[in-house]
Coordinates of C-alpha atoms in Angstrom, one line a residue:
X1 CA -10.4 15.1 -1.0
X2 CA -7.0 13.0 -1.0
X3 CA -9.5 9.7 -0.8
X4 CA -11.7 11.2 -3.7
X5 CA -8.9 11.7 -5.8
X6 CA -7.6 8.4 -5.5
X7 CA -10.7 6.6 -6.2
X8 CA -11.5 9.2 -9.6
X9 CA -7.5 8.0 -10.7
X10 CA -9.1 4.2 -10.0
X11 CA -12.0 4.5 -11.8
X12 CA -10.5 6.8 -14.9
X13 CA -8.1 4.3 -15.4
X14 CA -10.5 1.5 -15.8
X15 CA -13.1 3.6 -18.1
X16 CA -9.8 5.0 -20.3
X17 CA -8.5 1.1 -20.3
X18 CA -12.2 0.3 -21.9
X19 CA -12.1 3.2 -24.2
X20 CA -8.7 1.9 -25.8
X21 CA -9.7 -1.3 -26.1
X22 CA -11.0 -1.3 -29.7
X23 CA -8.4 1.1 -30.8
X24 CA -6.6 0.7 -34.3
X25 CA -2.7 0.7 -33.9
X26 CA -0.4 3.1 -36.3
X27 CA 1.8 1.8 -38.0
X28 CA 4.5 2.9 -35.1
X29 CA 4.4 1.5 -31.8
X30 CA 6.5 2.9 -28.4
X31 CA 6.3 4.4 -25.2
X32 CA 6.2 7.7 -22.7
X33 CA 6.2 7.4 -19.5
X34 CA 7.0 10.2 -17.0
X35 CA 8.4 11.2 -13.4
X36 CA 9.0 14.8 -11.5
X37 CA 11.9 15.2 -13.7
X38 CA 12.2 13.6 -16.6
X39 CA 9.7 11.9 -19.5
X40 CA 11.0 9.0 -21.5
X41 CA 9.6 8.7 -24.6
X42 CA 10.5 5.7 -26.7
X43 CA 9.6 4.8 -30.7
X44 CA 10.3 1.5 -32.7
X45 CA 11.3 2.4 -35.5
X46 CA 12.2 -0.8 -38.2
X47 CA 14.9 -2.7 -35.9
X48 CA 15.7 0.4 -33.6
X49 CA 13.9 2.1 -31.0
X50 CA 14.4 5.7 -30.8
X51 CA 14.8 6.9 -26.8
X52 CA 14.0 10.8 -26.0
X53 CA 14.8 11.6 -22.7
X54 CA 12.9 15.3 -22.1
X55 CA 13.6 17.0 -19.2
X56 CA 10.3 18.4 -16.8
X57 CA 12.0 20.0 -14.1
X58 CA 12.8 23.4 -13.8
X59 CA 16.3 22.8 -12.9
X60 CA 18.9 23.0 -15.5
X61 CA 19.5 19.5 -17.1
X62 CA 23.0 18.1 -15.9
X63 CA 22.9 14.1 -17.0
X64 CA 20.2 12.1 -17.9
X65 CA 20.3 8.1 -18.0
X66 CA 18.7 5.1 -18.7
X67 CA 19.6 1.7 -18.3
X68 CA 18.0 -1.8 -19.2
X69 CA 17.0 -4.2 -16.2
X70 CA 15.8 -3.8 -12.7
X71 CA 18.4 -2.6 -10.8
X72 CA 21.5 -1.0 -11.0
X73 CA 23.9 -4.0 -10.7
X74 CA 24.7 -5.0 -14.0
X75 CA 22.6 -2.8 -16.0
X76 CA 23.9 -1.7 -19.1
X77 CA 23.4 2.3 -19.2
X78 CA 23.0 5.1 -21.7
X79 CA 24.0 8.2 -19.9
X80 CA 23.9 11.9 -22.4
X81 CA 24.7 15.5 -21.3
X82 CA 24.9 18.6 -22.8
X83 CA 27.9 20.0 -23.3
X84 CA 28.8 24.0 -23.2
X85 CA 29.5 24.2 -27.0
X86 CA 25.9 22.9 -27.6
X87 CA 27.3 18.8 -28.7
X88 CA 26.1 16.3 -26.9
X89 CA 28.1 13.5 -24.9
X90 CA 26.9 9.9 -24.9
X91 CA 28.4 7.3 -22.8
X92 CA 27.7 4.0 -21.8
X93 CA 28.2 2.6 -18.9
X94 CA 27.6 -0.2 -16.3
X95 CA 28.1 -0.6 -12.5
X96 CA 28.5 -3.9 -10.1
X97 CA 26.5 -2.3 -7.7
X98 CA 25.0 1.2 -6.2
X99 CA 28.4 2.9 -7.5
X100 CA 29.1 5.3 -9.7
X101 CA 29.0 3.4 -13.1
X102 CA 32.3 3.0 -15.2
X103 CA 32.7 3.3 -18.9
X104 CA 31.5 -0.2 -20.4
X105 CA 34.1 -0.8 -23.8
X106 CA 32.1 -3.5 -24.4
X107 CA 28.1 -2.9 -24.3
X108 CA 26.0 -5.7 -25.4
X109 CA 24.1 -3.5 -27.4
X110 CA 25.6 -0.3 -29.5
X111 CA 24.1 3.7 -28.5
X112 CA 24.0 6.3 -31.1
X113 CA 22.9 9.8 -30.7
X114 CA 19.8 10.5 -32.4
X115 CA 20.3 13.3 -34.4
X116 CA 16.5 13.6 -35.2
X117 CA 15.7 14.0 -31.6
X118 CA 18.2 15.7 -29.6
X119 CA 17.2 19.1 -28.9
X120 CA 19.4 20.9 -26.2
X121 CA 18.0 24.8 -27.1
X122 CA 14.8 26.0 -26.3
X123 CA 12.8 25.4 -22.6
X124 CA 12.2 21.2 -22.8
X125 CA 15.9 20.0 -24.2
X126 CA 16.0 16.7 -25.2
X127 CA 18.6 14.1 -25.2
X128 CA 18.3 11.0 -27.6
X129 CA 19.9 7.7 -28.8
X130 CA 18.9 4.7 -31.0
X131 CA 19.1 1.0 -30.0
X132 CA 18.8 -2.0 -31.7
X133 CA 15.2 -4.0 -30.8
X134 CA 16.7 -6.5 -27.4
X135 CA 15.1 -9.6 -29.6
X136 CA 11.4 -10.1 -28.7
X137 CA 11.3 -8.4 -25.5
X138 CA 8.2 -5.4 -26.1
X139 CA 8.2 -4.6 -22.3
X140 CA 11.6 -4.0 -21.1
X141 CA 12.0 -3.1 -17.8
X142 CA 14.4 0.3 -17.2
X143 CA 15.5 2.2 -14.8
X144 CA 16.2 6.0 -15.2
X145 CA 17.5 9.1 -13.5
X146 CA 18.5 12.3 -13.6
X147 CA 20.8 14.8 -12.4
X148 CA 20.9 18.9 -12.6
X149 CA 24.7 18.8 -12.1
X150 CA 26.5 19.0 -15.4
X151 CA 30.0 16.7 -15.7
X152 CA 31.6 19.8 -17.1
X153 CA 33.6 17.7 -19.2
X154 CA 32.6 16.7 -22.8
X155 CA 34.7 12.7 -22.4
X156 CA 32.7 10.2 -22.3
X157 CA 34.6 8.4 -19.5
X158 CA 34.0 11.8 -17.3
X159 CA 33.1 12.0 -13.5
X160 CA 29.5 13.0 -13.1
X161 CA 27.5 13.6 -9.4
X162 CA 25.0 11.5 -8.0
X163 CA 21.8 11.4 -9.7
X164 CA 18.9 13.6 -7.4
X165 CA 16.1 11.6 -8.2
X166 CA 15.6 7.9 -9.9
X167 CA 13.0 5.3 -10.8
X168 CA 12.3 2.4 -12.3
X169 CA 9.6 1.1 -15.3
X170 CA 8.1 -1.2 -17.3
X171 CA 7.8 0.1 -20.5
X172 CA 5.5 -1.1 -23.4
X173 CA 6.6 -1.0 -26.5
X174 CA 3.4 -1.9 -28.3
X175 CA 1.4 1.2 -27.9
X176 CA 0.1 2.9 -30.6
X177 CA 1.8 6.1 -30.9
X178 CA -0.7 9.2 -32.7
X179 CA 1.8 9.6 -35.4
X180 CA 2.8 7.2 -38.4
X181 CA 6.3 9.2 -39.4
X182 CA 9.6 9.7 -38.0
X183 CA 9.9 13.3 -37.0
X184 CA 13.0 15.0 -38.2
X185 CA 12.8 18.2 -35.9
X186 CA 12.2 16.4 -32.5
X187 CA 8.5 16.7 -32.6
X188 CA 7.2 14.3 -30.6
X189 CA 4.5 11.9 -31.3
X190 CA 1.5 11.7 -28.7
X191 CA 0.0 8.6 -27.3
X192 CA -3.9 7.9 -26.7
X193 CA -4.8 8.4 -22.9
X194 CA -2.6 5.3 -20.4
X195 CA -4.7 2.9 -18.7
X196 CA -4.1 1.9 -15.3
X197 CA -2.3 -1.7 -15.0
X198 CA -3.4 -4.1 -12.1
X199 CA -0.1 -3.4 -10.2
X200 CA -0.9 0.2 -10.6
X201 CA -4.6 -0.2 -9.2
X202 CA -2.8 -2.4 -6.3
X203 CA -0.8 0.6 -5.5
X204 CA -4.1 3.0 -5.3
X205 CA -5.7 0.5 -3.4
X206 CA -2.6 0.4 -0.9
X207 CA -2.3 4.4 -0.5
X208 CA -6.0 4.8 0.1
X209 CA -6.3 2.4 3.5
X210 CA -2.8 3.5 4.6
X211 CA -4.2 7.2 4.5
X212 CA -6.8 6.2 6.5
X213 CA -5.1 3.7 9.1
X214 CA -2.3 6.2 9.2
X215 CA -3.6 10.0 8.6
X216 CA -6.8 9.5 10.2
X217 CA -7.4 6.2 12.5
X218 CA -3.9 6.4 14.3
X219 CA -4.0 10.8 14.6
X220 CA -7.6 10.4 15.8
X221 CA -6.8 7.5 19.0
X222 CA -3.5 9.8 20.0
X223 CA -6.0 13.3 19.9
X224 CA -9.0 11.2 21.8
X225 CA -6.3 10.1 24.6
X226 CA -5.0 13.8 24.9
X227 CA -8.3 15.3 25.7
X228 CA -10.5 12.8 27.1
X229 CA -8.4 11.1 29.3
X230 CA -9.1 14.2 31.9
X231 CA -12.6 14.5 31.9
X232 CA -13.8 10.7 31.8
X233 CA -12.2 7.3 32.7
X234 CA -13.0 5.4 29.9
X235 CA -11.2 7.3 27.7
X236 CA -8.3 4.3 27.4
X237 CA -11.0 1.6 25.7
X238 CA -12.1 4.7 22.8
X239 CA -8.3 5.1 22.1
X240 CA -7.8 1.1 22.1
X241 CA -10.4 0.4 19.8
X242 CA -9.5 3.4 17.4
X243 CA -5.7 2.4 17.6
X244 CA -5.8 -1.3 17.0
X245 CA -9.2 -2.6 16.8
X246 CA -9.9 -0.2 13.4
X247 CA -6.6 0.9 12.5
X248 CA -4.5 -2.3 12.4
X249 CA -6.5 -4.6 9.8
X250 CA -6.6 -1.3 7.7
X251 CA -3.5 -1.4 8.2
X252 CA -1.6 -4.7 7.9
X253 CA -4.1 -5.3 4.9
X254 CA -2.7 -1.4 3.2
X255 CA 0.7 -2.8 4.1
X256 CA -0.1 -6.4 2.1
X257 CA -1.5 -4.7 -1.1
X258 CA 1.7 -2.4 -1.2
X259 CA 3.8 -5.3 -1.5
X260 CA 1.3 -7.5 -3.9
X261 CA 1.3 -4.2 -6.2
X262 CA 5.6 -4.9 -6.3
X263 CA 5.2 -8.1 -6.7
X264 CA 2.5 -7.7 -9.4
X265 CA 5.0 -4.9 -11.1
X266 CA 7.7 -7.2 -11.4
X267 CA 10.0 -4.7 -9.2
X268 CA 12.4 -5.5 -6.4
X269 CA 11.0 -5.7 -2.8
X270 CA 12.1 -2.9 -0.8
X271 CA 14.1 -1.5 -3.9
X272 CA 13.8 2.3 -2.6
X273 CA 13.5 4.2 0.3
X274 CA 9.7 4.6 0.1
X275 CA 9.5 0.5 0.7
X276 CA 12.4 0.5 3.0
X277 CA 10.5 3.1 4.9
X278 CA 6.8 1.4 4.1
X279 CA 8.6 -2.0 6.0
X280 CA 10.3 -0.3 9.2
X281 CA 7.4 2.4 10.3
X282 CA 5.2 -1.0 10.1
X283 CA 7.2 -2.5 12.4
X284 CA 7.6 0.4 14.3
X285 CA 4.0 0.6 14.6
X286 CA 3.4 -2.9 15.5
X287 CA 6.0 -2.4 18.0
X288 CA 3.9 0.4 19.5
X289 CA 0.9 -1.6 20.1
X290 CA 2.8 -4.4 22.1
X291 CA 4.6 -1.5 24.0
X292 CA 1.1 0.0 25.0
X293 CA -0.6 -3.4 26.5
X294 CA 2.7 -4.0 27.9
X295 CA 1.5 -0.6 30.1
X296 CA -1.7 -1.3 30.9
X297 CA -1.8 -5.3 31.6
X298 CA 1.8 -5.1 33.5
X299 CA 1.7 -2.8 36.3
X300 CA 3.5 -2.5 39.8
X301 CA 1.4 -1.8 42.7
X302 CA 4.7 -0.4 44.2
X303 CA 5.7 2.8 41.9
X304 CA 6.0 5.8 43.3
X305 CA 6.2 7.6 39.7
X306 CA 4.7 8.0 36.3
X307 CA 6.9 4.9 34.7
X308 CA 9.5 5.8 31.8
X309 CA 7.9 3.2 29.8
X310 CA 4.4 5.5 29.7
X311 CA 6.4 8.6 28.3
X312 CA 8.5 6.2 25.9
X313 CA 4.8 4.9 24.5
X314 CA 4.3 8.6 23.6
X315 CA 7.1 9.6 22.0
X316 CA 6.6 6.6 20.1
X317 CA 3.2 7.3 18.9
X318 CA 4.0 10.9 17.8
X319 CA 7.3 9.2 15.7
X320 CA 4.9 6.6 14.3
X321 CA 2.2 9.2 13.2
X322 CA 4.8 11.6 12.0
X323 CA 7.1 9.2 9.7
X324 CA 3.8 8.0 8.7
X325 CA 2.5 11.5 7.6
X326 CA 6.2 12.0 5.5
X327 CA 6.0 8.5 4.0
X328 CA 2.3 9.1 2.6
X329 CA 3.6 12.4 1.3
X330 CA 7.0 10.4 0.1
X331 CA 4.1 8.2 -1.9
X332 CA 2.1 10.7 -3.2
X333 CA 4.2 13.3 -4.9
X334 CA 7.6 10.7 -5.2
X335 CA 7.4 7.3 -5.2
X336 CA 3.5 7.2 -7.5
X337 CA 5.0 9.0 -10.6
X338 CA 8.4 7.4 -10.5
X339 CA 7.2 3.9 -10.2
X340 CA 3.9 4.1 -12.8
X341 CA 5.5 7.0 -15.0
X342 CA 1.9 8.4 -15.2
X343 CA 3.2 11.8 -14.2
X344 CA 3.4 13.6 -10.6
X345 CA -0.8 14.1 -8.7
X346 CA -2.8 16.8 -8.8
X347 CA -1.6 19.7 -7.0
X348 CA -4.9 19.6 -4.8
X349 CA -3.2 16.7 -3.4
X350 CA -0.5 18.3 -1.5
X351 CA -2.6 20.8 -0.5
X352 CA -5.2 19.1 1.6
X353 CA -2.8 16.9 3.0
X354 CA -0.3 20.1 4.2
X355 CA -3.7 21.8 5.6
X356 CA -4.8 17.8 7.3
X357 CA -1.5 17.8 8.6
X358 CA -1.4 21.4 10.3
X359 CA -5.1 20.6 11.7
X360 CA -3.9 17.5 13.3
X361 CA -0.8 19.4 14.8
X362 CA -2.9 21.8 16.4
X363 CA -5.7 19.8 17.6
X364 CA -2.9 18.0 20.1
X365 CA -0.8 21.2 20.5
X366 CA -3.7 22.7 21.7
X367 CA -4.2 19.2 23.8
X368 CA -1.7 19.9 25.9
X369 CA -2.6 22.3 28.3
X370 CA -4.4 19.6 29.7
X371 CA -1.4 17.6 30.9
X372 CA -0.9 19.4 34.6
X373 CA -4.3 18.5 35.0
X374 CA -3.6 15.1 33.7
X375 CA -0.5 14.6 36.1
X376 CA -2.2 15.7 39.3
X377 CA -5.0 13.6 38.4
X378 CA -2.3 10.5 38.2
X379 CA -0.7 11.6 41.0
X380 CA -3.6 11.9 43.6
X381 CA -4.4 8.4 42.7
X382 CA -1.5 6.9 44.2
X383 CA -0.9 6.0 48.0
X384 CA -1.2 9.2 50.6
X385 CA 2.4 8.3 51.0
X386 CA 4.2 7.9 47.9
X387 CA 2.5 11.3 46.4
X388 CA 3.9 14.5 45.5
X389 CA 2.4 17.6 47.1
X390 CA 0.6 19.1 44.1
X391 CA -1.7 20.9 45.8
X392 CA -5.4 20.3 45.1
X393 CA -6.8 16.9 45.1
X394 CA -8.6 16.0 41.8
X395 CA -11.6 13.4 40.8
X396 CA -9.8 10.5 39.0
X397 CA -10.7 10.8 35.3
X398 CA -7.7 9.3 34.6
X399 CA -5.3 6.1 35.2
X400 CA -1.3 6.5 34.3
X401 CA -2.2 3.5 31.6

């Protein structure tokens, strides 16, 4: 289902991108693009461009923000809360670095609330400010976030918490919008159905074979070794294969599209903790692989004992697999909507992979009872001397790999 999904998003986007093709333009042109918490919607309008920042999540709104380039260093930033007496604070700001911004007294461009699109009653509030047109630049990259904690101060130079979520985007200022008029209620215009961009079809291309190098090749070689590995001794080539013969070119090529699609995006490498993540359980796996024909190609005649390094290459494989499972859920429902701004995935989504995830759980939970077997098995196939009286002699079906 989580596969099927991915590939109807692929294929949507590519039949919607044909459908636009021939479209007529209005006569106004913008943006919306959209994350867990918060749409920005954006409208030339002459020399300006109206910004609408609209709140989606159910929390209260306590900031909202938006700021021109690809990182936080340098950026100039709107930031806009509501106040208690129903006005409206603007401030802009910049920052040197990840720090909380100061009050910039000299911006390069000048804010000003938009009066015809800040809304701060009813269930969506919106918060809004006009900006002159940054020359010839239509696709402006921003970055955003959001915050449910309110400054509680109506100064513009106030102290406000750290945002709780944040993006980045590319926005496109040349989409026709479905309207041809300024609203002067905070109506806002619609836009015809968003094509996927190549970057976007990189990234769909990326989740899909890191699902299945990661939520089905690697879970399936770790449940094969847990069962099989008592009942017949060539259980250790099945979970090679599965492990590194299937999983790692699914793999290392999932891992290689991720970072085309952020080079194709024009974002930073390992700009957020999804990447960071992406980079280190990759390693971690690779890591894993050495460790485990490191086990099974060096081995001392001599021990008298399961070695350390055999129960270290399991606790490995169940961190690798389990970082794995949070980082594909980390993609799905965080990092895909705050890096496209297409919106957060079908619900079905989350679903099928918290019911995958409990299956695989139980299928080795339930694996275990096998391991007293499995340890007399490895015991009784050491030297009469160096074993452990564990009572009953069993047929080798398994090898301490």
């Amino acid at each position: 289902m989580l596969l099927f999904s991915l590939k109807s998003l692929w294929f949507s986007g590519l039949v919607s991108g044909a459908m636009l093709a021939p479209r007529q333009s209005n006569s106004l042109t913008g943006d919306r693009l959209c994350s867990r918490s918060m749409c920005l919607t954006s409208i030339v309008n002459g020399s300006v461009v109206e910004y609408v920042m609209t709140s989606t999540s159910s929390r209260k709104i306590g900031w909202m923000s938006v700021g021109f380039g690809r990182s936080m260093g340098n950026a100039p930033m709107v930031v806009m809360w509501p106040n208690s007496d129903g006005s409206v604070t603007l401030s802009q700001r910049s920052s040197s670095g990840h720090s909380t911004p100061r009050v910039d007294s000299n911006p390069p461009q000048i804010a000003n609330i938009s009066q015809a699109y800040t809304v701060t009653s009813g269930s969506t509030p919106q918060l809004a400010f006009t900006m002159p047109i940054n020359g010839t630049d239509t696709k402006p990259f921003i970055i955003w976030a959001y915050s449910s904690t309110n400054p509680q101060s109506s100064a513009v130079d106030a102290h406000f918490d750290k945002h709780s979520d944040t993006g980045e985007w590319q926005l496109d200022l040349t989409r026709p919008l479905n309207s041809s008029s300024i609203s002067t209620n905070g109506t806002l215009p619609t836009f015809a159905a968003l094509p996927l961009y190549p970057y976007q079809r990189l990234i769909i291309a990326h989740a899909i074979l890191c699902v299945v190098g990661f939520l089905l090749f690697l879970p399936a070689g770790a449940i094969l070794a847990r069962y099989l590995r008592v009942f017949n001794p060539i259980w250790f080539q099945g979970h090679w294969i599965i492990q590194f013969a299937l999983a790692a070119p699914v793999i290392v090529i999932g891992v290689a599209l991720g970072i085309a699609a952020v080079q194709s995006a024009g974002a930073l490498h390992f700009g957020d903790s999804h990447r960071q993540s992406g980079l280190a359980i990759f390693v971690l796996y690779l890591a894993q692989c050495a460790l485990g024909a490191l086990i099974h190609f060096v081995k001392s005649k001599k021990r008298t004992r399961r070695p350390i390094q055999n129960y270290l290459h399991g606790l490995v494989g169940l961190a690798t697999i389990g970082a794995a499972m949070y980082q594909i859920y980390n993609g799905f429902y965080n990092e895909w909507p705050n890096v496209t701004g297409r919106g957060p995935l079908s619900g079905g989504l989350t679903v099928f992979f918290w019911i995958w995830s409990v299956l695989l759980a139980v299928a080795y939970l339930a694996g275990l009872a096998f391991l007293p077997r499995q340890l007399r098995q490895e015991n009784n196939s050491r030297p009469l001397a160096t074993r452990k009286n564990e009572g009953e002699d069993i047929r080798m079906a398994s090898q301490p790999n």
